[in-house]
mmCIF file of C-alpha atoms in Angstrom:
data_model
loop_
_atom_site.group_PDB
_atom_site.id
_atom_site.type_symbol
_atom_site.label_atom_id
_atom_site.label_comp_id
_atom_site.label_asym_id
_atom_site.label_seq_id
_atom_site.Cartn_x
_atom_site.Cartn_y
_atom_site.Cartn_z
ATOM 1 C CA MET A 244 -3.038 -18.662 18.412
ATOM 2 C CA ASN A 245 -2.632 -15.405 20.210
ATOM 3 C CA GLU A 246 -5.193 -16.279 22.872
ATOM 4 C CA ASN A 247 -3.119 -14.888 25.727
ATOM 5 C CA LYS A 248 -2.630 -11.568 24.147
ATOM 6 C CA PRO A 249 -5.395 -9.013 24.184
ATOM 7 C CA SER A 250 -6.553 -7.882 20.720
ATOM 8 C CA VAL A 251 -4.816 -4.751 19.517
ATOM 9 C CA LEU A 252 -8.281 -3.381 18.749
ATOM 10 C CA HIS A 253 -8.607 -2.959 22.461
ATOM 11 C CA ASN A 254 -6.315 -0.076 22.038
ATOM 12 C CA ARG A 255 -8.807 2.718 21.319
ATOM 13 C CA SER A 256 -6.261 4.962 19.487
ATOM 14 C CA PHE A 257 -5.277 2.049 17.234
ATOM 15 C CA LEU A 258 -8.898 1.152 16.502
ATOM 16 C CA ARG A 259 -9.592 4.843 15.632
ATOM 17 C CA LEU A 260 -6.459 4.963 13.331
ATOM 18 C CA TRP A 261 -7.503 1.599 11.787
ATOM 19 C CA MET A 262 -10.994 2.920 10.994
ATOM 20 C CA ALA A 263 -9.536 6.277 9.738
ATOM 21 C CA ARG A 264 -7.384 4.250 7.315
ATOM 22 C CA ILE A 265 -10.356 2.317 5.943
ATOM 23 C CA PHE A 266 -12.242 5.697 5.398
ATOM 24 C CA SER A 267 -9.254 7.568 3.901
ATOM 25 C CA THR A 268 -8.043 4.744 1.605
ATOM 26 C CA THR A 269 -11.646 4.034 0.484
ATOM 27 C CA ALA A 270 -11.971 7.694 -0.383
ATOM 28 C CA PHE A 271 -8.715 7.624 -2.345
ATOM 29 C CA GLN A 272 -9.842 4.596 -4.291
ATOM 30 C CA MET A 273 -13.205 6.252 -5.116
ATOM 31 C CA LEU A 274 -11.335 9.393 -6.184
ATOM 32 C CA SER A 275 -9.109 7.461 -8.533
ATOM 33 C CA VAL A 276 -12.037 5.907 -10.219
ATOM 34 C CA ALA A 277 -14.032 9.223 -10.401
ATOM 35 C CA ILE A 278 -11.148 11.380 -11.643
ATOM 36 C CA GLY A 279 -10.182 8.764 -14.193
ATOM 37 C CA TRP A 280 -13.749 8.482 -15.378
ATOM 38 C CA GLN A 281 -14.246 12.206 -15.619
ATOM 39 C CA MET A 282 -10.923 12.767 -17.372
ATOM 40 C CA TYR A 283 -11.799 10.273 -20.119
ATOM 41 C CA ALA A 284 -15.257 11.756 -20.442
ATOM 42 C CA LEU A 285 -13.871 15.215 -20.879
ATOM 43 C CA THR A 286 -11.113 14.292 -23.348
ATOM 44 C CA ASP A 287 -11.778 10.871 -24.792
ATOM 45 C CA SER A 288 -7.960 10.374 -24.592
ATOM 46 C CA ALA A 289 -6.074 7.452 -23.213
ATOM 47 C CA PHE A 290 -2.941 9.662 -23.008
ATOM 48 C CA GLN A 291 -4.744 12.197 -20.779
ATOM 49 C CA LEU A 292 -5.991 9.343 -18.723
ATOM 50 C CA GLY A 293 -2.342 8.161 -18.208
ATOM 51 C CA LEU A 294 -1.468 11.631 -17.120
ATOM 52 C CA VAL A 295 -3.647 11.369 -14.111
ATOM 53 C CA GLY A 296 -1.547 8.377 -12.798
ATOM 54 C CA LEU A 297 1.656 10.278 -13.542
ATOM 55 C CA ALA A 298 0.300 13.366 -11.719
ATOM 56 C CA GLN A 299 -0.112 11.172 -8.632
ATOM 57 C CA PHE A 300 3.207 9.374 -9.020
ATOM 58 C CA LEU A 301 5.599 12.273 -9.546
ATOM 59 C CA PRO A 302 4.882 13.932 -6.083
ATOM 60 C CA MET A 303 5.570 10.639 -4.477
ATOM 61 C CA LEU A 304 8.990 10.355 -6.336
ATOM 62 C CA LEU A 305 10.010 13.964 -5.431
ATOM 63 C CA LEU A 306 8.633 14.246 -1.937
ATOM 64 C CA THR A 307 9.113 10.814 -0.375
ATOM 65 C CA LEU A 308 12.482 11.705 1.452
ATOM 66 C CA PRO A 309 11.150 15.172 2.666
ATOM 67 C CA ALA A 310 8.108 13.354 3.871
ATOM 68 C CA GLY A 311 10.059 10.928 5.966
ATOM 69 C CA GLN A 312 12.048 13.789 7.574
ATOM 70 C CA THR A 313 8.782 15.586 8.408
ATOM 71 C CA ALA A 314 7.296 12.429 10.000
ATOM 72 C CA ASP A 315 10.322 12.116 12.285
ATOM 73 C CA ARG A 316 10.420 15.826 13.282
ATOM 74 C CA TYR A 317 6.743 16.727 13.885
ATOM 75 C CA ASP A 318 3.778 15.029 15.600
ATOM 76 C CA ARG A 319 2.799 12.343 13.251
ATOM 77 C CA ARG A 320 -0.840 12.458 14.155
ATOM 78 C CA THR A 321 -0.961 16.196 13.240
ATOM 79 C CA ILE A 322 0.732 15.507 9.881
ATOM 80 C CA VAL A 323 -2.010 12.849 9.003
ATOM 81 C CA TYR A 324 -4.639 15.341 10.226
ATOM 82 C CA VAL A 325 -3.238 18.277 8.083
ATOM 83 C CA CYS A 326 -2.868 16.067 5.028
ATOM 84 C CA GLN A 327 -6.334 14.878 5.177
ATOM 85 C CA LEU A 328 -7.720 18.414 5.515
ATOM 86 C CA VAL A 329 -5.678 19.322 2.378
ATOM 87 C CA GLU A 330 -7.308 16.309 0.700
ATOM 88 C CA CYS A 331 -10.866 17.405 1.730
ATOM 89 C CA ALA A 332 -10.068 20.909 0.278
ATOM 90 C CA ALA A 333 -9.068 19.445 -3.028
ATOM 91 C CA VAL A 334 -12.064 17.154 -3.180
ATOM 92 C CA MET A 335 -14.331 20.198 -2.332
ATOM 93 C CA VAL A 336 -13.092 21.907 -5.386
ATOM 94 C CA LEU A 337 -13.825 18.848 -7.469
ATOM 95 C CA VAL A 338 -17.365 18.710 -6.064
ATOM 96 C CA LEU A 339 -17.993 22.411 -6.859
ATOM 97 C CA GLY A 340 -16.391 22.231 -10.309
ATOM 98 C CA SER A 341 -18.390 19.175 -11.303
ATOM 99 C CA ALA A 342 -21.668 20.510 -9.930
ATOM 100 C CA GLN A 343 -21.246 23.939 -11.609
ATOM 101 C CA GLY A 344 -19.891 22.549 -14.845
ATOM 102 C CA TRP A 345 -16.624 24.527 -15.048
ATOM 103 C CA ILE A 346 -14.146 21.697 -14.345
ATOM 104 C CA GLU A 347 -11.486 21.149 -17.011
ATOM 105 C CA PRO A 348 -8.762 18.483 -17.515
ATOM 106 C CA VAL A 349 -6.163 20.817 -15.967
ATOM 107 C CA HIS A 350 -8.198 21.070 -12.796
ATOM 108 C CA LEU A 351 -8.244 17.244 -12.586
ATOM 109 C CA LEU A 352 -4.504 17.024 -13.021
ATOM 110 C CA ILE A 353 -3.920 19.584 -10.384
ATOM 111 C CA ALA A 354 -6.242 17.896 -7.979
ATOM 112 C CA ALA A 355 -4.500 14.528 -8.716
ATOM 113 C CA ALA A 356 -1.142 15.993 -8.027
ATOM 114 C CA LEU A 357 -2.336 17.588 -4.827
ATOM 115 C CA LEU A 358 -3.838 14.386 -3.647
ATOM 116 C CA GLY A 359 -0.710 12.501 -4.573
ATOM 117 C CA ALA A 360 1.500 14.930 -2.603
ATOM 118 C CA SER A 361 -0.744 14.742 0.500
ATOM 119 C CA ARG A 362 -0.829 10.984 0.352
ATOM 120 C CA THR A 363 2.952 11.064 0.131
ATOM 121 C CA PHE A 364 3.316 12.925 3.413
ATOM 122 C CA GLU A 365 0.346 11.043 5.027
ATOM 123 C CA GLY A 366 1.641 7.533 4.197
ATOM 124 C CA PRO A 367 4.995 7.539 6.211
ATOM 125 C CA ALA A 368 3.432 9.476 9.099
ATOM 126 C CA SER A 369 0.426 7.057 9.297
ATOM 127 C CA ALA A 370 2.692 4.005 9.127
ATOM 128 C CA ALA A 371 5.115 5.400 11.716
ATOM 129 C CA LEU A 372 2.179 6.417 13.930
ATOM 130 C CA VAL A 373 1.482 2.623 14.673
ATOM 131 C CA PRO A 374 4.555 2.116 16.870
ATOM 132 C CA ASP A 375 3.671 5.425 18.673
ATOM 133 C CA ILE A 376 0.395 3.924 19.820
ATOM 134 C CA VAL A 377 0.969 0.218 20.072
ATOM 135 C CA ASP A 378 3.275 -1.775 22.281
ATOM 136 C CA ARG A 379 6.127 -3.583 20.632
ATOM 137 C CA ASP A 380 4.772 -7.055 21.180
ATOM 138 C CA GLN A 381 1.565 -6.251 19.338
ATOM 139 C CA LEU A 382 3.141 -4.763 16.145
ATOM 140 C CA ALA A 383 2.658 -7.975 14.191
ATOM 141 C CA GLN A 384 -0.928 -8.130 15.063
ATOM 142 C CA ALA A 385 -1.276 -4.390 14.282
ATOM 143 C CA SER A 386 0.334 -4.973 10.836
ATOM 144 C CA ALA A 387 -2.181 -7.776 10.154
ATOM 145 C CA TRP A 388 -5.102 -5.458 11.071
ATOM 146 C CA SER A 389 -3.673 -2.688 8.950
ATOM 147 C CA ALA A 390 -3.398 -4.940 5.986
ATOM 148 C CA SER A 391 -7.048 -5.903 6.494
ATOM 149 C CA ALA A 392 -7.992 -2.192 6.514
ATOM 150 C CA MET A 393 -6.123 -1.682 3.291
ATOM 151 C CA GLN A 394 -7.692 -4.633 1.544
ATOM 152 C CA THR A 395 -11.153 -3.740 2.723
ATOM 153 C CA ALA A 396 -10.726 -0.306 1.165
ATOM 154 C CA MET A 397 -9.303 -1.909 -2.007
ATOM 155 C CA ILE A 398 -12.558 -3.978 -2.370
ATOM 156 C CA VAL A 399 -15.074 -1.380 -1.339
ATOM 157 C CA GLY A 400 -13.383 1.757 -2.798
ATOM 158 C CA PRO A 401 -13.232 0.933 -6.579
ATOM 159 C CA SER A 402 -16.625 -0.807 -6.503
ATOM 160 C CA LEU A 403 -18.343 2.007 -4.695
ATOM 161 C CA GLY A 404 -16.648 4.570 -6.934
ATOM 162 C CA GLY A 405 -17.776 2.659 -10.045
ATOM 163 C CA VAL A 406 -21.497 2.609 -8.812
ATOM 164 C CA LEU A 407 -21.553 6.231 -7.780
ATOM 165 C CA VAL A 408 -20.280 7.596 -11.048
ATOM 166 C CA VAL A 409 -23.371 6.268 -12.670
ATOM 167 C CA TRP A 410 -25.245 9.034 -10.792
ATOM 168 C CA GLY A 411 -22.485 11.467 -11.799
ATOM 169 C CA THR A 412 -18.928 12.159 -10.707
ATOM 170 C CA SER A 413 -20.222 14.693 -8.221
ATOM 171 C CA ALA A 414 -21.912 11.863 -6.223
ATOM 172 C CA ALA A 415 -18.439 9.964 -6.035
ATOM 173 C CA TYR A 416 -16.751 13.152 -4.999
ATOM 174 C CA VAL A 417 -19.317 13.884 -2.220
ATOM 175 C CA ALA A 418 -18.965 10.291 -0.931
ATOM 176 C CA SER A 419 -15.160 10.677 -0.861
ATOM 177 C CA LEU A 420 -15.443 13.937 0.942
ATOM 178 C CA VAL A 421 -17.633 12.326 3.596
ATOM 179 C CA ALA A 422 -15.316 9.473 4.040
ATOM 180 C CA LEU A 423 -12.278 11.830 4.434
ATOM 181 C CA ALA A 424 -14.178 13.984 6.931
ATOM 182 C CA ALA A 425 -14.899 10.881 8.964
ATOM 183 C CA SER A 426 -11.192 9.966 8.920
ATOM 184 C CA VAL A 427 -10.281 13.522 10.023
ATOM 185 C CA VAL A 428 -12.604 13.209 13.066
ATOM 186 C CA LEU A 429 -11.202 9.840 14.101
ATOM 187 C CA ILE A 430 -7.531 11.017 13.732
ATOM 188 C CA LEU A 431 -8.410 13.911 16.171
ATOM 189 C CA PHE A 432 -8.996 11.399 18.973
ATOM 190 C CA VAL A 433 -5.771 9.296 18.342
ATOM 191 C CA LYS A 434 -3.349 9.702 21.241
ATOM 192 C CA THR A 435 0.354 8.810 20.964
ATOM 193 C CA VAL A 436 2.438 7.403 23.771
ATOM 194 C CA HIS A 437 5.811 6.474 22.316
ATOM 195 C CA PHE A 438 6.788 9.267 19.816
ATOM 196 C CA VAL A 439 10.411 10.323 19.958
ATOM 197 C CA LYS A 440 11.125 13.609 18.317
ATOM 198 C CA LYS A 441 14.107 14.100 16.037
ATOM 199 C CA LEU A 442 15.998 17.181 17.057
ATOM 200 C CA ASP A 443 19.222 17.296 14.987
ATOM 201 C CA ALA A 444 19.869 19.801 12.248
ATOM 202 C CA VAL A 445 18.385 19.401 8.789
ATOM 203 C CA ASN A 446 21.175 18.865 6.227
ATOM 204 C CA MET A 447 22.069 16.484 3.383
ATOM 205 C CA ASP A 448 23.440 13.965 5.904
ATOM 206 C CA THR A 449 20.182 13.770 7.862
ATOM 207 C CA PHE A 450 18.157 13.998 4.565
ATOM 208 C CA LEU A 451 19.709 10.818 3.303
ATOM 209 C CA SER A 452 19.927 9.066 6.758
ATOM 210 C CA GLY A 453 16.820 6.960 5.956
ATOM 211 C CA LEU A 454 18.368 5.565 2.826
ATOM 212 C CA ARG A 455 21.700 4.903 4.652
ATOM 213 C CA PHE A 456 19.815 3.170 7.501
ATOM 214 C CA VAL A 457 18.020 0.863 5.138
ATOM 215 C CA PHE A 458 21.129 -0.083 3.175
ATOM 216 C CA ALA A 459 23.180 -0.634 6.242
ATOM 217 C CA ARG A 460 20.797 -3.324 7.633
ATOM 218 C CA LYS A 461 20.370 -6.492 5.635
ATOM 219 C CA ILE A 462 17.181 -7.519 7.279
ATOM 220 C CA ILE A 463 15.398 -4.301 6.264
ATOM 221 C CA LEU A 464 17.053 -3.902 2.852
ATOM 222 C CA GLY A 465 16.370 -7.530 2.021
ATOM 223 C CA THR A 466 12.633 -7.409 2.988
ATOM 224 C CA ILE A 467 11.787 -4.241 1.149
ATOM 225 C CA SER A 468 13.924 -5.025 -1.880
ATOM 226 C CA LEU A 469 12.171 -8.433 -2.023
ATOM 227 C CA ASP A 470 8.835 -6.650 -2.290
ATOM 228 C CA LEU A 471 10.214 -4.320 -4.968
ATOM 229 C CA PHE A 472 11.420 -7.027 -7.352
ATOM 230 C CA ALA A 473 8.785 -9.617 -6.624
ATOM 231 C CA VAL A 474 5.911 -7.120 -7.407
ATOM 232 C CA LEU A 475 7.997 -5.635 -10.257
ATOM 233 C CA LEU A 476 8.116 -9.011 -12.025
ATOM 234 C CA GLY A 477 5.034 -10.862 -10.755
ATOM 235 C CA GLY A 478 2.270 -8.230 -10.847
ATOM 236 C CA ALA A 479 -0.417 -9.018 -13.392
ATOM 237 C CA THR A 480 -2.867 -6.349 -12.549
ATOM 238 C CA ALA A 481 -2.229 -4.068 -15.546
ATOM 239 C CA LEU A 482 -2.918 -6.992 -17.867
ATOM 240 C CA LEU A 483 -6.405 -8.032 -16.325
ATOM 241 C CA PRO A 484 -8.412 -6.203 -19.000
ATOM 242 C CA ILE A 485 -6.624 -8.185 -21.718
ATOM 243 C CA PHE A 486 -7.259 -11.462 -19.942
ATOM 244 C CA ALA A 487 -11.004 -10.522 -19.293
ATOM 245 C CA GLU A 488 -11.576 -9.607 -22.949
ATOM 246 C CA ASP A 489 -9.265 -11.776 -25.092
ATOM 247 C CA VAL A 490 -8.404 -14.849 -22.969
ATOM 248 C CA LEU A 491 -11.251 -15.622 -20.691
ATOM 249 C CA LYS A 492 -14.045 -13.827 -22.790
ATOM 250 C CA THR A 493 -15.900 -12.441 -19.854
ATOM 251 C CA GLY A 494 -16.067 -8.854 -20.619
ATOM 252 C CA SER A 495 -16.401 -6.098 -17.964
ATOM 253 C CA LEU A 496 -18.242 -8.231 -15.516
ATOM 254 C CA GLY A 497 -15.396 -10.667 -15.444
ATOM 255 C CA LEU A 498 -12.867 -7.794 -15.259
ATOM 256 C CA GLY A 499 -14.611 -6.545 -11.978
ATOM 257 C CA LEU A 500 -14.332 -10.088 -10.533
ATOM 258 C CA LEU A 501 -10.766 -10.447 -11.569
ATOM 259 C CA ARG A 502 -9.839 -7.157 -10.013
ATOM 260 C CA SER A 503 -11.650 -8.088 -6.696
ATOM 261 C CA ALA A 504 -10.287 -11.610 -6.356
ATOM 262 C CA PRO A 505 -6.740 -10.756 -5.025
ATOM 263 C CA ALA A 506 -8.189 -8.309 -2.507
ATOM 264 C CA VAL A 507 -10.724 -10.872 -1.284
ATOM 265 C CA GLY A 508 -7.931 -13.351 -0.713
ATOM 266 C CA ALA A 509 -5.756 -10.741 0.996
ATOM 267 C CA LEU A 510 -8.647 -9.636 3.359
ATOM 268 C CA ALA A 511 -9.505 -13.321 4.279
ATOM 269 C CA VAL A 512 -5.855 -14.198 5.245
ATOM 270 C CA SER A 513 -5.155 -10.857 6.933
ATOM 271 C CA LEU A 514 -8.057 -11.473 9.226
ATOM 272 C CA VAL A 515 -6.561 -14.931 10.009
ATOM 273 C CA LEU A 516 -3.193 -13.352 10.718
ATOM 274 C CA THR A 517 -4.773 -11.055 13.346
ATOM 275 C CA ARG A 518 -5.305 -14.176 15.400
ATOM 276 C CA VAL A 519 -2.338 -16.452 14.328
ATOM 277 C CA SER A 520 1.333 -15.822 15.182
ATOM 278 C CA LEU A 521 4.026 -16.504 12.646
ATOM 279 C CA GLU A 522 6.837 -16.520 15.207
ATOM 280 C CA ASN A 523 9.390 -19.318 15.033
ATOM 281 C CA ALA A 524 8.979 -19.619 11.263
ATOM 282 C CA ILE A 525 9.115 -16.069 9.939
ATOM 283 C CA GLY A 526 11.816 -16.671 7.287
ATOM 284 C CA LYS A 527 10.451 -19.802 5.982
ATOM 285 C CA THR A 528 6.874 -18.477 5.845
ATOM 286 C CA LEU A 529 8.022 -15.397 3.972
ATOM 287 C CA PHE A 530 9.655 -17.337 1.178
ATOM 288 C CA ALA A 531 6.853 -19.958 1.137
ATOM 289 C CA SER A 532 4.328 -17.219 0.633
ATOM 290 C CA LEU A 533 6.418 -15.678 -2.170
ATOM 291 C CA ALA A 534 6.639 -19.034 -3.806
ATOM 292 C CA VAL A 535 2.832 -19.440 -3.651
ATOM 293 C CA PHE A 536 2.405 -16.012 -5.162
ATOM 294 C CA ALA A 537 4.729 -16.873 -7.991
ATOM 295 C CA LEU A 538 3.206 -20.306 -8.814
ATOM 296 C CA ALA A 539 -0.401 -18.747 -8.506
ATOM 297 C CA THR A 540 0.702 -16.117 -11.056
ATOM 298 C CA VAL A 541 1.838 -18.792 -13.490
ATOM 299 C CA LEU A 542 -1.366 -20.664 -12.944
ATOM 300 C CA PHE A 543 -3.360 -17.507 -13.700
ATOM 301 C CA GLY A 544 -1.289 -16.980 -16.748
ATOM 302 C CA VAL A 545 -2.074 -20.387 -18.352
ATOM 303 C CA SER A 546 -5.732 -20.647 -17.163
ATOM 304 C CA THR A 547 -8.547 -20.352 -19.722
ATOM 305 C CA ASN A 548 -11.343 -20.941 -17.112
ATOM 306 C CA ILE A 549 -12.684 -17.912 -15.210
ATOM 307 C CA TRP A 550 -13.148 -19.937 -11.969
ATOM 308 C CA LEU A 551 -9.616 -21.164 -12.074
ATOM 309 C CA SER A 552 -8.352 -17.767 -12.827
ATOM 310 C CA LEU A 553 -10.320 -16.323 -9.902
ATOM 311 C CA PHE A 554 -8.837 -19.040 -7.562
ATOM 312 C CA ALA A 555 -5.343 -18.157 -8.784
ATOM 313 C CA LEU A 556 -5.831 -14.497 -8.237
ATOM 314 C CA PHE A 557 -7.331 -15.235 -4.783
ATOM 315 C CA LEU A 558 -4.117 -17.208 -4.016
ATOM 316 C CA THR A 559 -1.871 -14.279 -5.167
ATOM 317 C CA GLY A 560 -3.678 -11.817 -2.807
ATOM 318 C CA ALA A 561 -3.739 -14.388 0.111
ATOM 319 C CA SER A 562 -0.016 -15.123 -0.226
ATOM 320 C CA ASP A 563 1.033 -11.527 -0.776
ATOM 321 C CA VAL A 564 -0.603 -10.307 2.376
ATOM 322 C CA VAL A 565 1.413 -12.829 4.381
ATOM 323 C CA SER A 566 4.699 -11.370 3.099
ATOM 324 C CA VAL A 567 3.327 -7.871 3.544
ATOM 325 C CA VAL A 568 2.532 -8.444 7.220
ATOM 326 C CA ILE A 569 5.932 -10.106 7.764
ATOM 327 C CA ARG A 570 7.943 -7.370 5.951
ATOM 328 C CA SER A 571 6.020 -4.395 7.482
ATOM 329 C CA THR A 572 6.493 -5.941 10.955
ATOM 330 C CA LEU A 573 10.204 -6.593 10.442
ATOM 331 C CA VAL A 574 10.738 -2.890 9.261
ATOM 332 C CA GLN A 575 8.794 -1.420 12.288
ATOM 333 C CA VAL A 576 10.286 -3.694 14.935
ATOM 334 C CA ASN A 577 13.931 -3.230 13.769
ATOM 335 C CA THR A 578 13.717 0.544 13.207
ATOM 336 C CA PRO A 579 14.441 2.979 16.047
ATOM 337 C CA GLN A 580 11.444 5.063 17.107
ATOM 338 C CA ASP A 581 13.110 8.408 15.942
ATOM 339 C CA MET A 582 13.795 6.799 12.419
ATOM 340 C CA GLN A 583 10.375 5.347 11.706
ATOM 341 C CA GLY A 584 9.187 8.256 9.477
ATOM 342 C CA ARG A 585 12.286 8.163 7.180
ATOM 343 C CA VAL A 586 12.448 4.399 6.875
ATOM 344 C CA ASN A 587 8.818 4.039 6.240
ATOM 345 C CA ALA A 588 9.252 6.722 3.542
ATOM 346 C CA VAL A 589 11.870 4.699 1.927
ATOM 347 C CA ASN A 590 9.689 1.668 2.180
ATOM 348 C CA SER A 591 6.777 3.536 0.606
ATOM 349 C CA LEU A 592 9.037 4.635 -2.306
ATOM 350 C CA PHE A 593 10.138 1.048 -2.933
ATOM 351 C CA ILE A 594 6.488 -0.137 -2.861
ATOM 352 C CA GLY A 595 5.246 2.708 -5.084
ATOM 353 C CA THR A 596 8.024 2.287 -7.525
ATOM 354 C CA SER A 597 7.424 -1.516 -7.714
ATOM 355 C CA ASN A 598 3.767 -0.877 -8.409
ATOM 356 C CA GLN A 599 4.187 1.778 -11.044
ATOM 357 C CA LEU A 600 7.148 0.112 -12.817
ATOM 358 C CA GLY A 601 5.479 -3.241 -12.489
ATOM 359 C CA GLU A 602 2.600 -2.119 -14.566
ATOM 360 C CA PHE A 603 4.958 -0.592 -17.112
ATOM 361 C CA GLU A 604 7.049 -3.864 -17.153
ATOM 362 C CA SER A 605 3.932 -6.040 -17.586
ATOM 363 C CA GLY A 606 2.546 -3.861 -20.392
ATOM 364 C CA THR A 607 5.925 -3.657 -22.177
ATOM 365 C CA MET A 608 6.464 -7.456 -21.929
ATOM 366 C CA ALA A 609 2.971 -8.215 -23.011
ATOM 367 C CA GLY A 610 3.388 -5.981 -26.041
ATOM 368 C CA LEU A 611 6.507 -7.926 -26.987
ATOM 369 C CA VAL A 612 5.497 -11.530 -26.299
ATOM 370 C CA GLY A 613 1.723 -11.500 -25.457
ATOM 371 C CA ALA A 614 -0.113 -11.317 -22.180
ATOM 372 C CA VAL A 615 -0.064 -14.975 -21.448
ATOM 373 C CA PRO A 616 3.724 -15.512 -21.934
ATOM 374 C CA ALA A 617 4.448 -12.214 -20.132
ATOM 375 C CA THR A 618 2.411 -13.358 -17.089
ATOM 376 C CA VAL A 619 4.065 -16.746 -16.890
ATOM 377 C CA ILE A 620 7.568 -15.288 -17.358
ATOM 378 C CA GLY A 621 6.721 -12.793 -14.593
ATOM 379 C CA GLY A 622 5.735 -15.547 -12.124
ATOM 380 C CA ILE A 623 8.869 -17.572 -12.944
ATOM 381 C CA GLY A 624 10.919 -14.395 -12.407
ATOM 382 C CA THR A 625 9.420 -13.870 -9.039
ATOM 383 C CA LEU A 626 10.277 -17.480 -8.030
ATOM 384 C CA ALA A 627 13.797 -16.884 -9.256
ATOM 385 C CA VAL A 628 14.007 -13.668 -7.027
ATOM 386 C CA ALA A 629 12.937 -15.720 -4.050
ATOM 387 C CA VAL A 630 15.617 -18.354 -4.633
ATOM 388 C CA ILE A 631 18.227 -15.592 -5.222
ATOM 389 C CA TRP A 632 17.396 -13.723 -2.068
ATOM 390 C CA MET A 633 16.978 -16.892 0.067
ATOM 391 C CA TYR A 634 20.295 -18.469 -0.845
ATOM 392 C CA GLY A 635 22.440 -15.729 -2.347
ATOM 393 C CA LEU A 636 21.945 -12.108 -1.466
ATOM 394 C CA PHE A 637 20.077 -12.341 1.853
ATOM 395 C CA PRO A 638 20.423 -15.832 3.334
ATOM 396 C CA VAL A 639 19.903 -14.273 6.792
ATOM 397 C CA LEU A 640 16.234 -13.886 5.993
ATOM 398 C CA ARG A 641 15.797 -17.561 5.458
ATOM 399 C CA GLY A 642 16.481 -18.479 9.054
ATOM 400 C CA LEU A 643 14.500 -15.767 10.764
ATOM 401 C CA LYS A 644 12.424 -16.994 13.694
ATOM 402 C CA THR A 645 11.519 -13.797 15.492
ATOM 403 C CA TYR A 646 10.875 -10.264 14.264
ATOM 404 C CA THR A 647 13.604 -8.712 16.502
ATOM 405 C CA VAL A 648 17.006 -9.042 14.940
ATOM 406 C CA GLU A 649 20.324 -7.773 16.276
ATOM 407 C CA GLU A 650 22.680 -6.477 13.610
ATOM 408 C CA GLY A 651 26.144 -5.130 13.998
#
């Protein structure tokens, strides 16, 4: 237990940032539901619905490295603040367009792209802001609290968005706008104490410095690549509608429960991790959590009982958040202050790519062999990745006891 350490929530700036993340991520989740719902209502086209996700993903792919540079050269609090103001403006257009009845699919795609671009700049700056306001020995606790904020938003956001669109998409947009405005106000009162500004010239060398830094350090490369391939192979989120409808026969209600179960597991464990230290067994805990994630994915794949499936998904969320906290803390602790933005940008790119390609991989594999075999194969693949990383590519991760690692 961390009984001798004061809670990181006693740091008022971190508390405000933590609350702001809950509001902003909840708003983004509500917007994803509302924009998708409105696009399908306007077009009745699954293809157009897919374009919404693509419109959000492409800015991330194109702007991640510039976003990292920006986060290391300018005040990170200001970047988050400006990005959220841009998001408020985009949502305001959606509110007016929906209320006045002139909104078209192209407006939704432009809004989705603008929101995706803003989130691309906001993400690395927000992540790099944590070491600016929190002492080094509290970074692990801060990562756990940050994970809890994310999972709270992942539970509340889609559910609230789904309820509000019953009263019309304008209601969901207004609620998102209110949440973003609350986040903007909170960010205004965040104070940084450790920020180190990057002053060297902008050129191709500095532009790629974040990638070079990651690839030069086995600890960081090993942790973020582990996330990339584990989620790429083991994620079953995209297949949940198939399981709800064809395997478990539970319909839309069951789908809602299945989508919430991983987030509930993640939230529960992230709250535990705010009180429990993983020091002295970081490496073993990382790979143990990945093994549980893989086996729980296999269990979900073979289950034909809704309660067993919910338990399996609860375990995937619970185990995944353990590795998330370990990986994010390792990245932050072992990255110099003036490189935080660029390295967190690369980390965000890895995570975003794994989520997007993971859904594509799951859908493609399910189309070839069926949803159940695809999920089982994915779980076994994740377990194989853990073994390869642990004994082959990055054995240094296996023996980690503390977060601080000296590399030559």
